[in-house]
Tab-separated table of C-alpha atoms and ligand atoms in Angstrom:
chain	number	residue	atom	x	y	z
A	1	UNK	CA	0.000	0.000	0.000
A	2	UNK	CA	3.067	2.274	1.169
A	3	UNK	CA	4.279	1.530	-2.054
A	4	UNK	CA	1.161	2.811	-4.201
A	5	UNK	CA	0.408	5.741	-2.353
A	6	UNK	CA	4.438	6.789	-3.041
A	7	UNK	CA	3.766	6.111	-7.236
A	8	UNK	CA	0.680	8.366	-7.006
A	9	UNK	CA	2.207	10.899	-5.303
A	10	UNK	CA	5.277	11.139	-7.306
A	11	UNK	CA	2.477	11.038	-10.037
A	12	UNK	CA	0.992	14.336	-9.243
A	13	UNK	CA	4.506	15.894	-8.950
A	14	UNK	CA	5.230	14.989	-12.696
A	15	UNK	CA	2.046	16.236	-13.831
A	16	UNK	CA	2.538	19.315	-11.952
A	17	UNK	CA	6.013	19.921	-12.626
A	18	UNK	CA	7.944	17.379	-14.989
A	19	UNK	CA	11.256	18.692	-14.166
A	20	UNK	CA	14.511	16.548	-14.469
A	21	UNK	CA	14.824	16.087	-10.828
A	22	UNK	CA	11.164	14.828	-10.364
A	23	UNK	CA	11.661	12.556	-13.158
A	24	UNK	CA	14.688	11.503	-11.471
A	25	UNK	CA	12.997	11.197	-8.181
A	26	UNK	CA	10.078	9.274	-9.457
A	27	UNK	CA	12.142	6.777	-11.589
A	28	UNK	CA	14.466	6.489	-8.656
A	29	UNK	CA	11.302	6.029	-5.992
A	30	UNK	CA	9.375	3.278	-8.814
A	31	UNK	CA	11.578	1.348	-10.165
A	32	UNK	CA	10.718	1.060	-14.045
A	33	UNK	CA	8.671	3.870	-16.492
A	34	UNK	CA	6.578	1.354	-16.943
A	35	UNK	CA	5.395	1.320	-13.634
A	36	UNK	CA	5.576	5.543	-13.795
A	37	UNK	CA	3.946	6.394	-17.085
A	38	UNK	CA	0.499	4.973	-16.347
A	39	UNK	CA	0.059	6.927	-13.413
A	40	UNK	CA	0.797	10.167	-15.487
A	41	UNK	CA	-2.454	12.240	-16.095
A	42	UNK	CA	-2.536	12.547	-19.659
A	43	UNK	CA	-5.645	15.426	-20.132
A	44	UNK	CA	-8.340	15.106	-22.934
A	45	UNK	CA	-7.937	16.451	-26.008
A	46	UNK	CA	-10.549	19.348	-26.795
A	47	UNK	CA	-12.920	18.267	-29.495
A	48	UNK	CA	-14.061	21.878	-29.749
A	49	UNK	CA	-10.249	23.369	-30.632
A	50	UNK	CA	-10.285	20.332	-33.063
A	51	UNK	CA	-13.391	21.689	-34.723
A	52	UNK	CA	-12.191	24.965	-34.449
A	53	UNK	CA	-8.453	24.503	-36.143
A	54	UNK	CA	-10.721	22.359	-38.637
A	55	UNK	CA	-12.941	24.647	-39.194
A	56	UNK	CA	-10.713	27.387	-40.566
A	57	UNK	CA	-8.246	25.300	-42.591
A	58	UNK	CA	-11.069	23.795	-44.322
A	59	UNK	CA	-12.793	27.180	-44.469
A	60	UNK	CA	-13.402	28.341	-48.572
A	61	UNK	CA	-11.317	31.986	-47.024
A	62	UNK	CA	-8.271	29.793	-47.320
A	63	UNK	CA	-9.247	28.310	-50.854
A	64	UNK	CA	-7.900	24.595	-50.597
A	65	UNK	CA	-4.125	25.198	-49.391
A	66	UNK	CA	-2.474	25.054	-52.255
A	67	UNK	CA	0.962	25.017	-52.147
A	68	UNK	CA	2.155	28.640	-53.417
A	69	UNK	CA	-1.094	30.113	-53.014
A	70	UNK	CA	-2.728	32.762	-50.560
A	71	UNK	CA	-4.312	30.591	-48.926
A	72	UNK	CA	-1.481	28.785	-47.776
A	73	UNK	CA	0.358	31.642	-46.398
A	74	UNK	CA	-2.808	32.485	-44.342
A	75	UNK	CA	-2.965	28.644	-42.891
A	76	UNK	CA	0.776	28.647	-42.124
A	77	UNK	CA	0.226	31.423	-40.209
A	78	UNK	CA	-2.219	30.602	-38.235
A	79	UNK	CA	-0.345	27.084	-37.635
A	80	UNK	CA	2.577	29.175	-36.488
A	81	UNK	CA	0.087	31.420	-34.128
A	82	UNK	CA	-0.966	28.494	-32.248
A	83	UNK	CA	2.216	26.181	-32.065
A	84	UNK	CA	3.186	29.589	-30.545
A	85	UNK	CA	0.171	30.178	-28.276
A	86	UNK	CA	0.486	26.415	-27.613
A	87	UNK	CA	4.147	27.400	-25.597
A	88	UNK	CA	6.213	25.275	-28.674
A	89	UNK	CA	9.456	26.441	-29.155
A	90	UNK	CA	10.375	27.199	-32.793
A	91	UNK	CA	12.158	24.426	-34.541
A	92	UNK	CA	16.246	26.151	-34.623
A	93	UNK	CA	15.111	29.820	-33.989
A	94	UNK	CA	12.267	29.671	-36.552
A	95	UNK	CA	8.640	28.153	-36.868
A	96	UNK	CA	9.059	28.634	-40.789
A	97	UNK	CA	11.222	25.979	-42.690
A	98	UNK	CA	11.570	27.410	-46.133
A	99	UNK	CA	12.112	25.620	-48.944
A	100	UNK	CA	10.930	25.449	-53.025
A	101	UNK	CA	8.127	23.507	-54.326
A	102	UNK	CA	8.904	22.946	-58.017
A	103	UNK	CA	9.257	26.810	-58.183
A	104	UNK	CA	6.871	27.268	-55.705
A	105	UNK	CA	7.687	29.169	-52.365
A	106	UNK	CA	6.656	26.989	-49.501
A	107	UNK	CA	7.249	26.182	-45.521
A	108	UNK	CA	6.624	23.665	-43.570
A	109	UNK	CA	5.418	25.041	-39.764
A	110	UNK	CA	7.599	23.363	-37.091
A	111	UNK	CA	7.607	23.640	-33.767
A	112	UNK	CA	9.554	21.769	-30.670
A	113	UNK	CA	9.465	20.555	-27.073
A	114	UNK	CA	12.945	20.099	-25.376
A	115	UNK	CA	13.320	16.591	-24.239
A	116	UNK	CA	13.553	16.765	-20.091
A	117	UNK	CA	16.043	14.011	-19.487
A	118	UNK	CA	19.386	15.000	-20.086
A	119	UNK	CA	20.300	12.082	-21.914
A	120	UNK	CA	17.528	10.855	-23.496
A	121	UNK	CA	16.808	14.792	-24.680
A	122	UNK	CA	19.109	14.059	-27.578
A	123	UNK	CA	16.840	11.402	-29.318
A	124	UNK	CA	14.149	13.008	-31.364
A	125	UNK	CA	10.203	12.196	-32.231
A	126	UNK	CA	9.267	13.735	-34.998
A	127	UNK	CA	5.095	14.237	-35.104
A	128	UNK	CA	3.296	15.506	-38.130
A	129	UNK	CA	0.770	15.971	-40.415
A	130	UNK	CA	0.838	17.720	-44.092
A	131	UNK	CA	-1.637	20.903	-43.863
A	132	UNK	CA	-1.724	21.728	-47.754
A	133	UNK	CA	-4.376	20.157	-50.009
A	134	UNK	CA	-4.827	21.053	-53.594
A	135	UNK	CA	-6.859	24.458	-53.961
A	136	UNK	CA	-9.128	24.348	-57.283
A	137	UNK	CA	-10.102	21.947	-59.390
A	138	UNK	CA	-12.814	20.176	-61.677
A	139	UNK	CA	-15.950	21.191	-60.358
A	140	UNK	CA	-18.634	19.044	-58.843
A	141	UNK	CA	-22.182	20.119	-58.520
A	142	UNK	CA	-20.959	24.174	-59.366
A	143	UNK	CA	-18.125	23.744	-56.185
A	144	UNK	CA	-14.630	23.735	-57.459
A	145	UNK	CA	-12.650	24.645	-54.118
A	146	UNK	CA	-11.009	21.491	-52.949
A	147	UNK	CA	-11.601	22.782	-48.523
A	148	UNK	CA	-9.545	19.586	-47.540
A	149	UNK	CA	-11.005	18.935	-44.409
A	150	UNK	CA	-10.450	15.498	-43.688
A	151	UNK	CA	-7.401	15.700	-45.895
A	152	UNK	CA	-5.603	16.951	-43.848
A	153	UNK	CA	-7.087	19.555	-41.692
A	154	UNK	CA	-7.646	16.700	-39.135
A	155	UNK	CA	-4.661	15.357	-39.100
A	156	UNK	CA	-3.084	18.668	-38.641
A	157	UNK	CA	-5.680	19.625	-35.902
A	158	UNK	CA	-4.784	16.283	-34.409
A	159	UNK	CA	-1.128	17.395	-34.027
A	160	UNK	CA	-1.803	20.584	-32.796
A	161	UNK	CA	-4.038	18.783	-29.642
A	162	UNK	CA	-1.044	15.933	-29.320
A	163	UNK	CA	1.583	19.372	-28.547
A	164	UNK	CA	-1.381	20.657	-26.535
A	165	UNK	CA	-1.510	17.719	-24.324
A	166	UNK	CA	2.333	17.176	-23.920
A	167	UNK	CA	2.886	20.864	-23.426
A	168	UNK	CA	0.817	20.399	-20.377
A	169	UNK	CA	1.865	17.324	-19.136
A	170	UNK	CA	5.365	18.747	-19.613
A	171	UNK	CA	7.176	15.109	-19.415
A	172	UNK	CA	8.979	14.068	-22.130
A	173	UNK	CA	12.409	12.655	-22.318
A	174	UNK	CA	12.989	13.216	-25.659
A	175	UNK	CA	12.636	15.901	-27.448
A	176	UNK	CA	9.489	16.138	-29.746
A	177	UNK	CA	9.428	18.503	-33.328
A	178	UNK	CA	6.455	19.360	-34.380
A	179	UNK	CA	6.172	19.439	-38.132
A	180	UNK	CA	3.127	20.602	-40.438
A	181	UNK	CA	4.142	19.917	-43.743
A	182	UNK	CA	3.354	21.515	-47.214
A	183	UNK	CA	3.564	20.685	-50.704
A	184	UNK	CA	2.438	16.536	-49.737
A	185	UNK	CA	0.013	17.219	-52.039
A	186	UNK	CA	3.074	17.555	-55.004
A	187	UNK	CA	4.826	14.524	-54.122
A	188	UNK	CA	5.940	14.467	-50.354
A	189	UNK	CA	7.867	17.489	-50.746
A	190	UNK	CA	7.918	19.531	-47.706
A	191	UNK	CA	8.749	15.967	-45.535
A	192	UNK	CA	11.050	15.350	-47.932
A	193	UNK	CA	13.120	18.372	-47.590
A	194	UNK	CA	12.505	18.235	-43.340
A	195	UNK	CA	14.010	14.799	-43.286
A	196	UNK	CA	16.514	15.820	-45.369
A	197	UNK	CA	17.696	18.932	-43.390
A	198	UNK	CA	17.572	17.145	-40.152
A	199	UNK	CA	19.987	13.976	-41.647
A	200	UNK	CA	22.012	16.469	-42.985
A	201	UNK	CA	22.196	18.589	-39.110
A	202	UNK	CA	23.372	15.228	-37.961
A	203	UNK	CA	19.859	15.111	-35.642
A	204	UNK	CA	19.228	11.793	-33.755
A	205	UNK	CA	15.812	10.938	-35.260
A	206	UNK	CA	14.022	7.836	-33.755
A	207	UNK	CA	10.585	7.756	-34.630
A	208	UNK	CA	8.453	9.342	-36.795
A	209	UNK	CA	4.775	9.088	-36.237
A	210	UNK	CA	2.168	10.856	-38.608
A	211	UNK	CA	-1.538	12.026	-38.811
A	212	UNK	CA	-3.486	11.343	-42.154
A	213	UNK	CA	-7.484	11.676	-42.451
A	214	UNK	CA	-8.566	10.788	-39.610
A	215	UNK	CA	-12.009	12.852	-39.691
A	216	UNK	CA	-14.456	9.763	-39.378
A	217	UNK	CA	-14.790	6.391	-37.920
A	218	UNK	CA	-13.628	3.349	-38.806
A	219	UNK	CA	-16.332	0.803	-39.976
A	220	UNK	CA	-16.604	-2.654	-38.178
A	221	UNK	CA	-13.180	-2.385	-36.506
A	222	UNK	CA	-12.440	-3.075	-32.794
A	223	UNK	CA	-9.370	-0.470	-33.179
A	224	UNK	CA	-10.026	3.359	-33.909
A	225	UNK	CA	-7.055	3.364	-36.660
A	226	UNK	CA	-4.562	1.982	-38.305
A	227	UNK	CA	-1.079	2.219	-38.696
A	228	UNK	CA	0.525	2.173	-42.146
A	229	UNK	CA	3.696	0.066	-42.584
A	230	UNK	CA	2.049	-2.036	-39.621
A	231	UNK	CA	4.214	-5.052	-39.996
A	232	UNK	CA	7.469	-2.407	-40.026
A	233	UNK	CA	7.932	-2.174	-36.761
A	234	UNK	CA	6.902	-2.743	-33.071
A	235	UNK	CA	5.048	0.312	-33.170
A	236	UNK	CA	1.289	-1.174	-32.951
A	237	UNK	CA	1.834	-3.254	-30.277
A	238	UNK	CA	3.697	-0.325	-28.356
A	239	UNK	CA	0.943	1.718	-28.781
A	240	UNK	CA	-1.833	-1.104	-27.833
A	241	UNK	CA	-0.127	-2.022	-24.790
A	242	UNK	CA	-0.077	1.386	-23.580
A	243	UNK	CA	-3.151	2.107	-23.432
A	244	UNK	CA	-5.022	-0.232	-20.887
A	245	UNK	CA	-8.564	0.840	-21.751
A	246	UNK	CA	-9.094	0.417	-25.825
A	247	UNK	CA	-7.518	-1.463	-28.654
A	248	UNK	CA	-5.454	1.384	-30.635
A	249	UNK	CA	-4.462	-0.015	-33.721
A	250	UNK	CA	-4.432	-2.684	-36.340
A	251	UNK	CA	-3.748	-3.437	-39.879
A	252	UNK	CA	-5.936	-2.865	-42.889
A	253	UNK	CA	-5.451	-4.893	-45.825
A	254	UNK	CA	-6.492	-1.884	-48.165
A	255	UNK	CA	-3.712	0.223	-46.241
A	256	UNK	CA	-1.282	-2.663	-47.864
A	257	UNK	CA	-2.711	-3.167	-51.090
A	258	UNK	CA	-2.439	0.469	-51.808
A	259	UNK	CA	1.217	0.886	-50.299
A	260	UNK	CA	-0.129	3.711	-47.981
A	261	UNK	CA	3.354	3.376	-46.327
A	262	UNK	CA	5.063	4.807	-49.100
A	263	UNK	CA	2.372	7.325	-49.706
A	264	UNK	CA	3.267	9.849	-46.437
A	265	UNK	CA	5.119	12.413	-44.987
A	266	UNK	CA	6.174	9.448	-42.557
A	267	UNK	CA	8.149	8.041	-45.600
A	268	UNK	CA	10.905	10.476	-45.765
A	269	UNK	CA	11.685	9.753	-42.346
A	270	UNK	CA	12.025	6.657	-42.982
A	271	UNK	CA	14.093	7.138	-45.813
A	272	UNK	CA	16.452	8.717	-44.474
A	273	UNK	CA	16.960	7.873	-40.747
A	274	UNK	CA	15.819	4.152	-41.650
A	275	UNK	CA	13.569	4.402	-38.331
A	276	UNK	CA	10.244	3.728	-37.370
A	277	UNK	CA	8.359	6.078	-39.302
A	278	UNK	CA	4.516	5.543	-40.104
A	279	UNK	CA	1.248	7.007	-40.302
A	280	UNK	CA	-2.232	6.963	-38.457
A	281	UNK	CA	-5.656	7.048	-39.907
A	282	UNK	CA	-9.224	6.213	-40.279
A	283	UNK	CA	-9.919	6.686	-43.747
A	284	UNK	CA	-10.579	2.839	-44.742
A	285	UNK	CA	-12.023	3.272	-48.071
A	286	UNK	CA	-15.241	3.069	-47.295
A	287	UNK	CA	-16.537	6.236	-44.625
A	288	UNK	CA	-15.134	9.038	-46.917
A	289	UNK	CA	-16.653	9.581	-50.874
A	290	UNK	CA	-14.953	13.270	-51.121
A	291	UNK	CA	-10.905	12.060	-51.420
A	292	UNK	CA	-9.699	14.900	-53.547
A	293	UNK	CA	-12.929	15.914	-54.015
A	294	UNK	CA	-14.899	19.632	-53.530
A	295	UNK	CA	-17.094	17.301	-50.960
A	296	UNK	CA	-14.350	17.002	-48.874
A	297	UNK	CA	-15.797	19.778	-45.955
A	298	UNK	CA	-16.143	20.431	-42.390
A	299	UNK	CA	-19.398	19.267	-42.421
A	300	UNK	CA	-18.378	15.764	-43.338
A	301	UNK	CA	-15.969	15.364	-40.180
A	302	UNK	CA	-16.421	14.270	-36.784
A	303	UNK	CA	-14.810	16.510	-34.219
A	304	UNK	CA	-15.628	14.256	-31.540
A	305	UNK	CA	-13.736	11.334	-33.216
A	306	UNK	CA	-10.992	12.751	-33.772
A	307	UNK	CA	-10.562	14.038	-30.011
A	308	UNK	CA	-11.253	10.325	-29.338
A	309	UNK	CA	-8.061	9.039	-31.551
A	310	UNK	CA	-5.592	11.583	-30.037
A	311	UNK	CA	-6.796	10.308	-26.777
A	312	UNK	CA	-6.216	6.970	-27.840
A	313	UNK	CA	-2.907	7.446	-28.818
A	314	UNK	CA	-1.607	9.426	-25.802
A	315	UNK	CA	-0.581	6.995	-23.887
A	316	UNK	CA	1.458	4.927	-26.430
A	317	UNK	CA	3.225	8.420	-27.522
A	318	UNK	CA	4.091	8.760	-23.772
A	319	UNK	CA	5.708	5.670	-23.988
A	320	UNK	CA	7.399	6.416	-27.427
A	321	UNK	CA	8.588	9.219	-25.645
A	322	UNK	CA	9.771	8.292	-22.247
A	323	UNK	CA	10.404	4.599	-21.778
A	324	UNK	CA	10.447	2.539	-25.062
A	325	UNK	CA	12.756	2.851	-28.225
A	326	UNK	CA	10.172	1.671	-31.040
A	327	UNK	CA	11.982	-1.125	-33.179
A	328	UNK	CA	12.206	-2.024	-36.749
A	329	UNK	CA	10.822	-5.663	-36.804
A	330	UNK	CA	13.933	-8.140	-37.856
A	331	UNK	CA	12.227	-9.394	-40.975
A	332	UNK	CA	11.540	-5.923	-42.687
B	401	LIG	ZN1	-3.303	13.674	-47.275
């Protein structure tokens, strides 16, 4: 009983404080992270702010994200406004990483939370989502603005309420960069040149997880998404074992047949640092008609479902980024 009542209270002093002497104290007073992390308060994600970040993206003010366009400009900004309100730091001095889209001027939005172990601080999680879509095209039904809601306003909103939570919990080991990428949309680009610059400034990379579509539910699945690249690495059953009250993740055949892996901004990463590196969503092929489509709006999302999947992730990202070093599995 002595024993408990010692874990919760060191507990309350992480989620309070976080600092590198609590964590030290904690670890010291427990024994194991695994023993520590479950009795960190992880808070719930806000399925308003989701709607809200959504909301605006997506909005027709903002005319599809296109890479190079207005509209674009006017997202990143906003992305950069509330990594900042959020308490990120900027990734190296700035939240804008420049670089050219096919002649196109474009920047990803990064942001980052210092790792609070002194060691451990130098391993980095990168977490992401591409925010551009693809602006105007064909029109259906007299709409030709491509809002991108569900691709990939959510995921992007997703990522913003993932820094939220951590922010607040304020215990991470490692360090975390928060990346919003553009140009996916013209072939991966804006990951591309991210992973690129990080190999290149010799960073310490070690996992790579990323947010695609997930605006609406799964159909007749016990998990609430899947993970691309599933058989890659340990990464599902990290993230399933963390979290003690629903299944997290599976594999979907469709994910497979269509190579989602390879289809990404985790892919880069994975390309170049030759980690763990995949991507989490709930667009099965069957609970979204308006891929690349003008249909693809606010109204068709589900704020509520996507505040459900970032909590359902939480824990096995606490894990990622405390205790556990995800592994590539030996046969890949
Ligand atoms: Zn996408």
């Amino acid at each position: 009983m002595k024993r408990i009542m010692l874990i919760l209270s060191a507990a309350v002093l992480i989620a309070s404080c976080g600092s590198q002497n609590e964590v030290n104290k904690l670890e010291k007073a427990t024994g194991t992270m695994s023993e520590v992390l479950p009795k960190v308060k992880i808070p719930k994600a806000n399925a308003s702010q989701i709607a809200a970040d959504v909301a605006f993206l997506a909005s027709d003010d903002l005319e599809g994200r296109d890479t190079g366009s207005d509209g674009i400009l006017a997202a990143a900004k906003y992305l950069q406004n509330r990594l900042h309100e959020i308490g990120l730091q900027p990734y190296k001095g700035d939240f804008f990483d420049d670089f050219d889209a096919k002649g196109a001027k474009a920047f990803n939005v990064v942001g980052m939370l210092p790792g609070t172990d002194g060691v451990l601080k130098d391993e980095i999680v990168v977490i992401g989502a591409h925010y551009d879509h693809i602006g105007f095209m064909k029109a259906v039904a007299g709409d030709s603005l491509a809002n991108g809601a569900n691709d990939n306003a959510t995921g992007t909103a997703s990522v913003l309420a993932i820094a939220q939570a951590l922010k607040q919990i304020d215990f991470n080991r490692r360090t975390v960069v928060f990346a919003l990428f553009s140009a996916e949309e013209k072939g991966l680009l804006g990951s591309k040149h991210l992973a690129k610059r990080m190999k290149s400034e010799k960073e310490n990379v070690v996992a790579m997880l990323n947010f695609e579509m997930i605006g609406t539910p799964m159909v007749g699945r016990e998990y609430i998404a899947y993970i691309t690249g599933h058989d890659k690495s340990n990464m599902a059953s990290v993230f399933n074992k963390a979290n003690t009250s629903r299944l997290v993740t599976g594999k979907l055949d469709k994910a497979v047949e269509y190579n989602l892996f390879m289809r990404s901004d985790n892919y880069p990463f994975f390309n170049e640092f030759q980690v763990p590196a995949q991507t989490f969503s709930t667009f099965d092929f069957t609970n979204f008609k308006y891929y690349h489509q003008p249909g693809d709006e606010v109204s068709e999302v589900n704020a509520p479902h996507m505040a459900a999947v970032v909590d359902a992730v939480m824990p096995g990202i606490m894990a990622v980024l405390n205790n556990e070093r995800l592994k590539m599995m030996a046969n890949e």
